[in-house]
Structures are given as structure tokens and as C-alpha cells.
Amino acid sequence: MQTLKLFSLFHLNLAFSSIPEELRGKVIARCYWPLLKICRELGIPIGIEASGFTLETIAQLDPAWIIELRALLDEGKLEFIGCGYAQLIGPLAPARVNAENLRIGNEVYRAILGTQPDIALINEQAYSAGMVDHYLKAGYKAIIMEWDNAARSHPDWDPTWRYYPQYALGAGGERIPVIWNKSIAFQKVQRYAHGEMSMDAYLNYLNSHAAGTDGAFPVYGNDAECFDFRPGRFMTEAPLQDEGEWLRIAKLFRELSEHHNYHFIKPSDVLELMGSPHAGHVLSLQSAAQPIPVKKQDKYNPLRWAITGRDDHSINTACWRLNERLSGSEQASDLDWKELCYLWSSDFRTHITEDRWQAYTERLAAFEKNWPAQPAFPVEPAPFDAPQPACTREGRMLRIAGQRLKIRLNCARGLAIESFVDTATSALALLGTLEHGYYDDIQWGADFYSGHLIFEAPGKAKLTDLSAVEPRIVWDGALLKVSASIASAMGPITKTLIIDDRNGRIGLSTSFELPAPGLGSLRMGHVTLNPKAFAADSLFFRTHNGGSKAETFDVSKAEVNHGRAVSFLVSANQAIGITEGYIELGDANRAVRVEFDKSESALVGMITCQTVRDSYFFRLALSAKELDDTSKPVEGRRIQSTVWISAASCPTK
């Protein structure tokens, strides 16, 4: 009879968003000590994962716990799994910060535990192909990632593969062994521990995975703080069980360990199954529809750490400024990088308490004060002797004709880009407006603009900058600037289109005050491709998601809609990090390149690519704000961004 190998890992996080600092000792006593007791008394190998920050904090508050952890490690009764110094979301952070986070984390692990872990748990199970190279360079031999969402985007995967280790393919062709976690599985254990599921019901669930396989299954792979402790962030939290939730878990583990169909192993032992014919497949875990797969259901997606929370946009923008300053200085120490990694922690971006939020923002401001921006030295403009572009008004349109660029702006629609032609690349407009009726499909019976913004708040009318304006036209050296002040229900919007004919690009500068309470979806910098300019059979987009190498996504056969709402509460389902500040989208022959400075505005990208009868719709939107369960009202915030759009004639795919 085949035996299913079982493994578990418990994620320890004393930076947990809604746990006040004064309760950390209680968490150690109620959550972390019982876990070590299970390891000691049951003799079942268990995986324990913690950030360097969490280990440092435990060592300060309860050094005896660290002593017992090390003893159990030495006895082989548990396995320690790493993640870096801070639990930051790699696909949303700069490559340099990701590398420093893993490096500093390893230094802390060696200092406290006397060893460096071989396996890493992907933080929040938020994965990107660009992160693979980071883990390999940091010395990790395998990663743990959730199966459910990765497999959902790849219906061609054999379901049997979930029980065996595979290889995750990196952005540059690197590969690293991957051990599968499973959201449904750990949620089942949570329900059992919370008294919402009986032992028999749980065993029936597990038995459904035991038939016909001798592979491995993750009994548990999530938080330790949700047992015998409640942070109180949700009204729907299960009440504490009188008999003790850790006692229920111990009872479950004892039952499984005595069952003849099951055998407990360490997480790393899963790698011994690599020789199975069901193992060792090289897989791309990401997809165009889900470029950053994350654990659990769609409401739990990358946007919760990017542009929701109390004010994720502002604090992420500040962190990007600090990254730029530290990266450009030879004076930045390990302590400086350690502090920046801490400030980028995911838990400051979700259900953080008011007191912790105030302490965090003060600490962030103090660190930024220590690293002020260096004064910019004036740069003499380069001589410009080419003819200036002709600028003429033709009814609603402002027509700009340079030696290279041919651009039309719609003055009746807030200077929306009607068409953008780069004659060095194509005689056709690469992007612009698709007018009402362009698609012979009533569901697509609307105007689809470029260069505009949309703010949507629950229960309120949509706000845009698509109002009639009288543009102001000025020359600034070689640049032609067309600007307007647009009256809107959210206040005045200052908008400037910067025509850089010499370099073949157009800049879109937007500035406005986001009105309180600021709850909603704010998408700007829209770029709508012209379907007649790009071949449908080779469409792609390419950008960076936390790695040093770009990731390319084929959308020629994909249906992608990152901005689709999950529910009335969650305004979008996916995003791309654009962590090197640019994204390209196009086909095998040409592309549109969109660039912006994340230290000015930490925007993230959303792609929509949909088939419409015999054509398609392909658009990029940049988001500064989305809505989800972590969102809190904020006072008015000034949003300032400049997005540059240009053409690339021969993109390398």
C-alpha cells in the first residue's frame, strides 16, 4: 500500500500587522512555545519559518525560546526555513532591496541559529520569475510556493505534480526546486483547529489526496499566530476554543502519525522525490493573467501591499526614494539597508493598528531625514537646431507635427492622446483613442482613450479628467509643452503633455489632490494600443517584478484583465510591479515603452488584453490607488506623476 508523506511548516511573524508590540510576548507564549512543545513531545519533524526580524525580536523578549529552538534543530526534530530579514513582497520591491533582504537575513540566521537555512518560503507566497535568481545567489537550494494559484493559470499541468517537487523557471532561464504548499490544505487545518470542522471531516479531506500516490502533501503551511490567539482585526474571527487550539493540532498530528497511510517528513525531505517520473518538470509558475501569483483566493493579491492599506502609495513612494539614495551612495551601511528592508515589510501595508502606523510613519520620516535628497545641479540644455514641431488647432484636436512624431491631442477630452505616430517606427499610430463604434460589439461600445485618469469610489459617479480645455502651449528648449488646468469634482487637475520630438517620446505629467476619504480606484497613464499596428499572434508585455532580469509575458492567446473587480470590496485582482520603472507592450516587430519614476509615484501596472470578435483590445493602466479589505480613509494626498511614452522598433523577446 502506498504511503502519503506529510509535511508542515508554521510561519512565525512578530511583525504581524494587527498585533500591538506590547502583545508580542503573549504571542510567543501562546503560539510559539506550544509549537516547540509539539515538536518535542510528538517527535514529528516540523518546519518553522521566520524572518530575521522575528528571530531578533524573540531573542530579545524570550531567549529561552531560541535555546529550545536550537536544541530541537540539533536533535533533528524540526527544520528551520528562511525568508530574508523582513517579510517584504519581492515582486513589488527593487532588485537591490530583494538581494540585501536575503543577504542580511542569512547573516541574522547564522548569528542567532548558528546555521543558514537551505529552503526559503516565498513571502506571502507572492512569487515572480525574477525572484528565482535572488534565491539562488543567496544560497537557497529550494523554495516553497503555493500550488493552487500557479496551477489555476496552467490547466495543462498534471494534477499529480502537486505531490512532487518540480523546478520553477526563472526570468533568465535559471531554475530552482519548488516544494508545493497548498492554501486549501492549510485553511482546512485552521478550520479544524478553530472548531469549525470535525476530525472525521478533516480526515475525509486528507484521504481524498492519499489515493494512488506515494508523493508528499503539505498538511499546514501558514501562520502560527492564528491558534490560541486572536489579533481582533475581523468581526468574523472564530472564537477561541475552550479545549485549546494547539491541543487540537497536537491531537490531529498524533492521529496522522499513527495512521498507516501517512508518514511525517521534514519539508526538505520532499526533495528526495525528485527522481520520480512525476517530479522534476521545469515550470513557469506565473502567467500573463497572473504575473504575481499569491496564496489563497483572488481578494488576496499583490495590490494589498502596493496601493491599498492606510496609505501604501505614499509609504512605498518614500521607500523607493530611499532605495534610490542608498543605491547611489557609497556611504550606505548594512544597517541602512537593514532599516530599509524593515520599512518595506508587508505588514505595515495591511491591517496595521493605528498606534503602530503612527510609529511606523515617524520612523520612516526619520530615516528619510537621515538620507535627504542631494541638491540637483543645473544642467545646460543641449543645443537644439532642428525645426520646432508645428502645432495647429483643428477643431477639437491639437495637431503636433515634428520631424519624427505626429501627435494629436483631444482638447474636448482633457488632452487625451488621440493618436501617437513615431515615423521612425511605423506610419501607423501605435496608440491613442479607439472611438465609440470601433468594435462591432455592443459590450465594447465606448470610447477608449489614452493618457487620461479615472477615479471610481464605491457608490459614487466615476470621475475623470476628460473635460474640455483650452491648452496653453509653451516652448522649453527642445521640448513643446501643452498644459491645462482641468476642473473636476475632485478638484483641479494640472496636466501637461511634453513633446520630445528629438528623442521620439511624449511625457504625461499629472498633478492633483486626491480628496478624502480617498477610498476607491485611481488609474492613470492609460495606454491603449492600436490593434491595426500590432499583430495579434505575437502580442506580449515585458517588465520587471523584483528581479534584475525582465520577464516577458505572451498574451497572443491569453485573456487578461488585471483590473477586473473581485467584489464590491476588492477593486482589482492582479498587478505588475514594474520595479525597474518601465514596461514594454507590443508584438514581435515593435513595442510601446512606458517609463516612470517610482520614487516620484510608486505606481503599479494593470494589463487588459481581450479578444473582441476578429480584433483585440490591449491596454496598460497605471494605478495609484485600489480598494480592498485593508483600505482605510486618508486625508487628502497629492498625486504627482510623469509618465513617458515612446516606441521601440525591434524589441528583444
Short mmCIF file of N, CA, C and O in Angstrom, two decimals, residues 204-245:
data_model
loop_
_atom_site.label_atom_id
_atom_site.label_comp_id
_atom_site.label_asym_id
_atom_site.label_seq_id
_atom_site.Cartn_x
_atom_site.Cartn_y
_atom_site.Cartn_z
N ASN A 204 -11.42 12.86 6.05
CA ASN A 204 -12.02 12.59 4.74
C ASN A 204 -11.38 13.46 3.66
O ASN A 204 -11.13 12.99 2.54
N TYR A 205 -11.11 14.72 4.02
CA TYR A 205 -10.44 15.61 3.06
C TYR A 205 -9.05 15.09 2.74
O TYR A 205 -8.67 14.98 1.56
N LEU A 206 -8.28 14.75 3.76
CA LEU A 206 -6.92 14.29 3.52
C LEU A 206 -6.89 12.97 2.75
O LEU A 206 -6.05 12.76 1.87
N ASN A 207 -7.84 12.08 3.06
CA ASN A 207 -7.90 10.80 2.35
C ASN A 207 -8.12 11.00 0.86
O ASN A 207 -7.69 10.18 0.04
N SER A 208 -8.78 12.10 0.49
CA SER A 208 -9.03 12.35 -0.94
C SER A 208 -7.74 12.63 -1.69
O SER A 208 -7.68 12.52 -2.92
N HIS A 209 -6.66 12.98 -0.95
CA HIS A 209 -5.37 13.22 -1.57
C HIS A 209 -4.43 12.02 -1.43
O HIS A 209 -3.35 12.01 -2.03
N ALA A 210 -4.83 11.03 -0.65
CA ALA A 210 -3.93 9.91 -0.37
C ALA A 210 -4.03 8.80 -1.40
O ALA A 210 -3.10 7.99 -1.53
N ALA A 211 -5.14 8.74 -2.11
CA ALA A 211 -5.36 7.60 -3.00
C ALA A 211 -4.43 7.64 -4.20
O ALA A 211 -4.34 8.64 -4.91
N GLY A 212 -3.71 6.55 -4.40
CA GLY A 212 -2.95 6.37 -5.63
C GLY A 212 -1.67 7.15 -5.74
O GLY A 212 -1.14 7.31 -6.85
N THR A 213 -1.12 7.67 -4.65
CA THR A 213 0.14 8.41 -4.76
C THR A 213 1.04 8.10 -3.57
O THR A 213 0.55 7.86 -2.46
N ASP A 214 2.33 8.07 -3.83
CA ASP A 214 3.31 7.94 -2.75
C ASP A 214 4.11 9.24 -2.61
O ASP A 214 5.23 9.25 -2.14
N GLY A 215 3.49 10.34 -3.06
CA GLY A 215 4.15 11.64 -3.01
C GLY A 215 4.02 12.29 -1.65
O GLY A 215 3.86 11.63 -0.62
N ALA A 216 4.13 13.62 -1.63
CA ALA A 216 4.12 14.38 -0.38
C ALA A 216 3.00 15.41 -0.41
O ALA A 216 2.63 15.93 -1.47
N PHE A 217 2.47 15.71 0.78
CA PHE A 217 1.35 16.63 0.88
C PHE A 217 1.58 17.60 2.04
O PHE A 217 1.96 17.17 3.14
N PRO A 218 1.33 18.91 1.83
CA PRO A 218 1.54 19.90 2.90
C PRO A 218 0.33 19.96 3.83
O PRO A 218 -0.69 20.56 3.49
N VAL A 219 0.45 19.38 5.00
CA VAL A 219 -0.66 19.43 5.95
C VAL A 219 -0.93 20.88 6.36
O VAL A 219 -2.08 21.32 6.43
N TYR A 220 0.14 21.62 6.61
CA TYR A 220 -0.04 23.03 7.01
C TYR A 220 1.14 23.84 6.51
O TYR A 220 2.28 23.38 6.53
N GLY A 221 0.85 25.07 6.07
CA GLY A 221 1.89 25.96 5.59
C GLY A 221 1.51 27.42 5.70
O GLY A 221 1.50 28.15 4.71
N ASN A 222 1.20 27.86 6.94
CA ASN A 222 0.76 29.25 7.11
C ASN A 222 1.04 29.71 8.55
O ASN A 222 1.85 29.13 9.26
N ASP A 223 0.33 30.76 8.99
CA ASP A 223 0.60 31.45 10.25
C ASP A 223 0.48 30.56 11.48
O ASP A 223 -0.43 29.72 11.57
N ALA A 224 1.37 30.82 12.44
CA ALA A 224 1.25 30.19 13.76
C ALA A 224 0.42 31.05 14.71
O ALA A 224 -0.11 30.56 15.71
N GLU A 225 0.29 32.35 14.40
CA GLU A 225 -0.35 33.29 15.33
C GLU A 225 -1.87 33.19 15.34
O GLU A 225 -2.53 33.88 16.14
N CYS A 226 -2.44 32.36 14.47
CA CYS A 226 -3.90 32.26 14.42
C CYS A 226 -4.45 31.16 15.33
O CYS A 226 -5.65 30.89 15.31
N PHE A 227 -3.58 30.53 16.12
CA PHE A 227 -4.03 29.48 17.04
C PHE A 227 -3.85 29.94 18.49
O PHE A 227 -2.75 30.38 18.89
N ASP A 228 -4.92 29.86 19.24
CA ASP A 228 -4.95 30.29 20.65
C ASP A 228 -4.60 31.77 20.82
O ASP A 228 -4.17 32.21 21.89
N PHE A 229 -4.79 32.53 19.75
CA PHE A 229 -4.59 33.99 19.83
C PHE A 229 -5.42 34.62 18.73
O PHE A 229 -5.50 34.10 17.61
N ARG A 230 -6.03 35.75 19.03
CA ARG A 230 -6.81 36.49 18.03
C ARG A 230 -6.38 37.95 18.07
O ARG A 230 -6.53 38.62 19.10
N PRO A 231 -5.88 38.46 16.94
CA PRO A 231 -5.49 39.87 16.91
C PRO A 231 -6.67 40.82 16.93
O PRO A 231 -6.52 42.00 17.20
N GLY A 232 -7.88 40.32 16.60
CA GLY A 232 -9.07 41.16 16.67
C GLY A 232 -9.28 42.07 15.50
O GLY A 232 -9.92 43.10 15.61
N ARG A 233 -8.76 41.67 14.32
CA ARG A 233 -8.89 42.57 13.16
C ARG A 233 -10.18 42.34 12.39
O ARG A 233 -10.60 43.17 11.60
N PHE A 234 -10.83 41.17 12.58
CA PHE A 234 -12.05 40.87 11.85
C PHE A 234 -13.20 40.57 12.81
O PHE A 234 -13.02 39.92 13.84
N MET A 235 -14.40 41.02 12.44
CA MET A 235 -15.58 40.67 13.21
C MET A 235 -15.90 39.18 13.08
O MET A 235 -16.56 38.60 13.93
N THR A 236 -15.41 38.56 11.99
CA THR A 236 -15.75 37.16 11.70
C THR A 236 -14.73 36.18 12.25
O THR A 236 -14.78 34.99 11.94
N GLU A 237 -13.78 36.63 13.05
CA GLU A 237 -12.80 35.71 13.61
C GLU A 237 -13.47 34.65 14.48
O GLU A 237 -14.38 34.96 15.25
N ALA A 238 -13.01 33.41 14.32
CA ALA A 238 -13.57 32.32 15.12
C ALA A 238 -13.24 32.54 16.59
O ALA A 238 -12.15 33.00 16.93
N PRO A 239 -14.17 32.19 17.49
CA PRO A 239 -13.86 32.31 18.92
C PRO A 239 -12.81 31.30 19.32
O PRO A 239 -12.65 30.24 18.70
N LEU A 240 -12.06 31.62 20.36
CA LEU A 240 -11.05 30.69 20.86
C LEU A 240 -11.73 29.43 21.38
O LEU A 240 -12.79 29.48 22.02
N GLN A 241 -11.12 28.29 21.11
CA GLN A 241 -11.66 27.00 21.55
C GLN A 241 -11.27 26.74 23.01
O GLN A 241 -10.10 26.89 23.39
N ASP A 242 -12.26 26.33 23.79
CA ASP A 242 -12.01 26.08 25.21
C ASP A 242 -10.94 25.02 25.43
O ASP A 242 -10.14 25.11 26.36
N GLU A 243 -10.95 23.98 24.60
CA GLU A 243 -10.01 22.89 24.80
C GLU A 243 -8.59 23.25 24.38
O GLU A 243 -7.64 22.53 24.67
N GLY A 244 -8.42 24.36 23.67
CA GLY A 244 -7.10 24.79 23.23
C GLY A 244 -6.83 24.36 21.80
O GLY A 244 -6.92 23.17 21.47
N GLU A 245 -6.55 25.33 20.97
CA GLU A 245 -6.35 25.03 19.54
C GLU A 245 -5.05 24.30 19.27
O GLU A 245 -4.98 23.45 18.37
#
